[in-house]
PDB file of C-alpha atoms in Angstrom:
ATOM      1  CA  MET A   1      26.671  16.205  10.444  1.00 77.00           C
ATOM      2  CA  LYS A   2      23.435  16.514   8.475  1.00 82.00           C
ATOM      3  CA  THR A   3      20.144  16.896  10.297  1.00 86.00           C
ATOM      4  CA  LYS A   4      17.686  14.131   9.540  1.00 87.00           C
ATOM      5  CA  LYS A   5      14.626  15.153   7.532  1.00 90.00           C
ATOM      6  CA  ILE A   6      11.390  14.773   9.500  1.00 90.00           C
ATOM      7  CA  PRO A   7       8.504  13.453   7.358  1.00 93.00           C
ATOM      8  CA  LEU A   8       5.448  15.717   7.482  1.00 95.00           C
ATOM      9  CA  ARG A   9       1.831  14.718   6.887  1.00 95.00           C
ATOM     10  CA  MET A  10      -1.348  16.803   6.724  1.00 95.00           C
ATOM     11  CA  CYS A  11      -4.047  16.290   9.320  1.00 94.00           C
ATOM     12  CA  LEU A  12      -7.469  15.841   7.701  1.00 93.00           C
ATOM     13  CA  GLY A  13      -9.163  17.689  10.559  1.00 92.00           C
ATOM     14  CA  CYS A  14      -7.178  20.899  10.999  1.00 93.00           C
ATOM     15  CA  ASN A  15      -5.310  20.809   7.620  1.00 93.00           C
ATOM     16  CA  GLU A  16      -1.979  21.487   9.345  1.00 94.00           C
ATOM     17  CA  MET A  17       1.280  19.869   8.331  1.00 96.00           C
ATOM     18  CA  LYS A  18       2.710  18.049  11.343  1.00 95.00           C
ATOM     19  CA  PRO A  19       5.447  15.489  11.946  1.00 94.00           C
ATOM     20  CA  LYS A  20       4.258  11.993  11.055  1.00 92.00           C
ATOM     21  CA  LYS A  21       4.903  10.675  14.583  1.00 90.00           C
ATOM     22  CA  GLU A  22       2.450  13.177  16.115  1.00 89.00           C
ATOM     23  CA  LEU A  23      -0.427  11.922  13.954  1.00 90.00           C
ATOM     24  CA  VAL A  24      -2.500   8.737  13.874  1.00 89.00           C
ATOM     25  CA  ARG A  25      -2.858   6.838  10.608  1.00 91.00           C
ATOM     26  CA  VAL A  26      -6.305   5.702   9.493  1.00 90.00           C
ATOM     27  CA  VAL A  27      -6.130   2.801   7.020  1.00 92.00           C
ATOM     28  CA  ARG A  28      -8.494   1.352   4.440  1.00 93.00           C
ATOM     29  CA  SER A  29      -7.467  -2.195   3.594  1.00 91.00           C
ATOM     30  CA  LYS A  30      -8.021  -3.877   0.231  1.00 90.00           C
ATOM     31  CA  GLU A  31     -11.127  -5.528   1.687  1.00 91.00           C
ATOM     32  CA  GLY A  32     -12.545  -2.076   2.503  1.00 87.00           C
ATOM     33  CA  GLU A  33     -12.108  -2.320   6.286  1.00 88.00           C
ATOM     34  CA  ILE A  34     -11.262   1.001   7.948  1.00 88.00           C
ATOM     35  CA  SER A  35      -9.229   1.043  11.168  1.00 85.00           C
ATOM     36  CA  LEU A  36      -6.663   3.005  13.149  1.00 85.00           C
ATOM     37  CA  ASP A  37      -3.026   2.098  12.618  1.00 86.00           C
ATOM     38  CA  PRO A  38      -0.950   3.182  15.637  1.00 81.00           C
ATOM     39  CA  THR A  39       2.234   1.591  14.237  1.00 85.00           C
ATOM     40  CA  GLY A  40       1.905   3.192  10.793  1.00 85.00           C
ATOM     41  CA  LYS A  41       2.857  -0.051   9.049  1.00 89.00           C
ATOM     42  CA  LYS A  42      -0.453  -1.676   8.043  1.00 91.00           C
ATOM     43  CA  ALA A  43      -0.968  -2.326   4.351  1.00 93.00           C
ATOM     44  CA  GLY A  44      -3.522  -0.170   2.583  1.00 93.00           C
ATOM     45  CA  ARG A  45      -4.450   3.392   1.765  1.00 93.00           C
ATOM     46  CA  GLY A  46      -3.634   5.727   4.633  1.00 93.00           C
ATOM     47  CA  ALA A  47      -4.818   9.098   5.852  1.00 93.00           C
ATOM     48  CA  TYR A  48      -3.555  10.998   8.875  1.00 93.00           C
ATOM     49  CA  ILE A  49      -5.376  12.727  11.694  1.00 92.00           C
ATOM     50  CA  CYS A  50      -4.314  14.394  14.962  1.00 90.00           C
ATOM     51  CA  LYS A  51      -4.694  12.517  18.238  1.00 86.00           C
ATOM     52  CA  ASP A  52      -7.425  15.018  19.105  1.00 86.00           C
ATOM     53  CA  ALA A  53     -11.155  14.211  19.044  1.00 85.00           C
ATOM     54  CA  GLN A  54     -11.911  17.700  17.688  1.00 90.00           C
ATOM     55  CA  CYS A  55      -9.895  17.020  14.524  1.00 90.00           C
ATOM     56  CA  LEU A  56     -11.823  13.787  13.938  1.00 88.00           C
ATOM     57  CA  LYS A  57     -15.096  15.693  14.353  1.00 91.00           C
ATOM     58  CA  LYS A  58     -13.970  18.300  11.801  1.00 92.00           C
ATOM     59  CA  ALA A  59     -12.915  15.583   9.352  1.00 91.00           C
ATOM     60  CA  ARG A  60     -16.228  13.786   9.891  1.00 90.00           C
ATOM     61  CA  LYS A  61     -18.268  16.956   9.306  1.00 93.00           C
ATOM     62  CA  ALA A  62     -16.420  17.803   6.079  1.00 93.00           C
ATOM     63  CA  ARG A  63     -16.376  14.111   4.993  1.00 92.00           C
ATOM     64  CA  ARG A  64     -12.614  14.278   4.405  1.00 93.00           C
ATOM     65  CA  LEU A  65     -11.987  10.597   5.198  1.00 90.00           C
ATOM     66  CA  GLU A  66     -14.583   9.608   2.615  1.00 91.00           C
ATOM     67  CA  LYS A  67     -12.927  11.842   0.026  1.00 92.00           C
ATOM     68  CA  SER A  68      -9.449  10.490   0.690  1.00 92.00           C
ATOM     69  CA  PHE A  69     -10.598   6.841   0.629  1.00 91.00           C
ATOM     70  CA  SER A  70     -13.104   7.304  -2.247  1.00 90.00           C
ATOM     71  CA  CYS A  71     -15.800   5.327  -0.421  1.00 88.00           C
ATOM     72  CA  SER A  72     -18.688   5.960   1.938  1.00 87.00           C
ATOM     73  CA  ILE A  73     -18.040   5.534   5.657  1.00 86.00           C
ATOM     74  CA  SER A  74     -20.858   4.616   8.022  1.00 85.00           C
ATOM     75  CA  ASP A  75     -21.511   6.279  11.373  1.00 87.00           C
ATOM     76  CA  GLU A  76     -20.542   3.079  13.225  1.00 86.00           C
ATOM     77  CA  ILE A  77     -17.023   3.294  11.803  1.00 85.00           C
ATOM     78  CA  TYR A  78     -16.682   6.938  12.868  1.00 87.00           C
ATOM     79  CA  ASP A  79     -17.934   6.029  16.354  1.00 88.00           C
ATOM     80  CA  ARG A  80     -15.414   3.183  16.589  1.00 85.00           C
ATOM     81  CA  LEU A  81     -12.600   5.510  15.467  1.00 85.00           C
ATOM     82  CA  GLU A  82     -13.614   8.008  18.170  1.00 87.00           C
ATOM     83  CA  GLU A  83     -13.512   5.242  20.809  1.00 87.00           C
ATOM     84  CA  GLU A  84     -10.098   4.029  19.627  1.00 83.00           C
ATOM     85  CA  LEU A  85      -8.741   7.593  19.661  1.00 81.00           C
ATOM     86  CA  ALA A  86     -10.037   8.082  23.205  1.00 82.00           C
ATOM     87  CA  ASP A  87      -8.426   4.797  24.313  1.00 79.00           C
ATOM     88  CA  GLU A  88      -5.095   5.813  22.787  1.00 70.00           C
ATOM     89  CA  GLN A  89      -4.887   9.060  24.759  1.00 67.00           C
TER      90      GLN A  89
END
């Protein structure tokens, strides 16, 4: 029997390829709202990040979320993402 292929995604913080289920999806909707997507099924442009606060800090410092979404992201949104990540753990 064939082994099932595991989808891999790159974390924006540590730049490591990891299984999709180990990462959290950050979504930008058509309206421009940015939020965490724990289910991975929200509509919109997605980017992946580890469930670790350090990876979010690295991505924030290098402005990787802004580059992947092609828009500017305010500090309030980053703070909210950090709170949501902390709640999820």
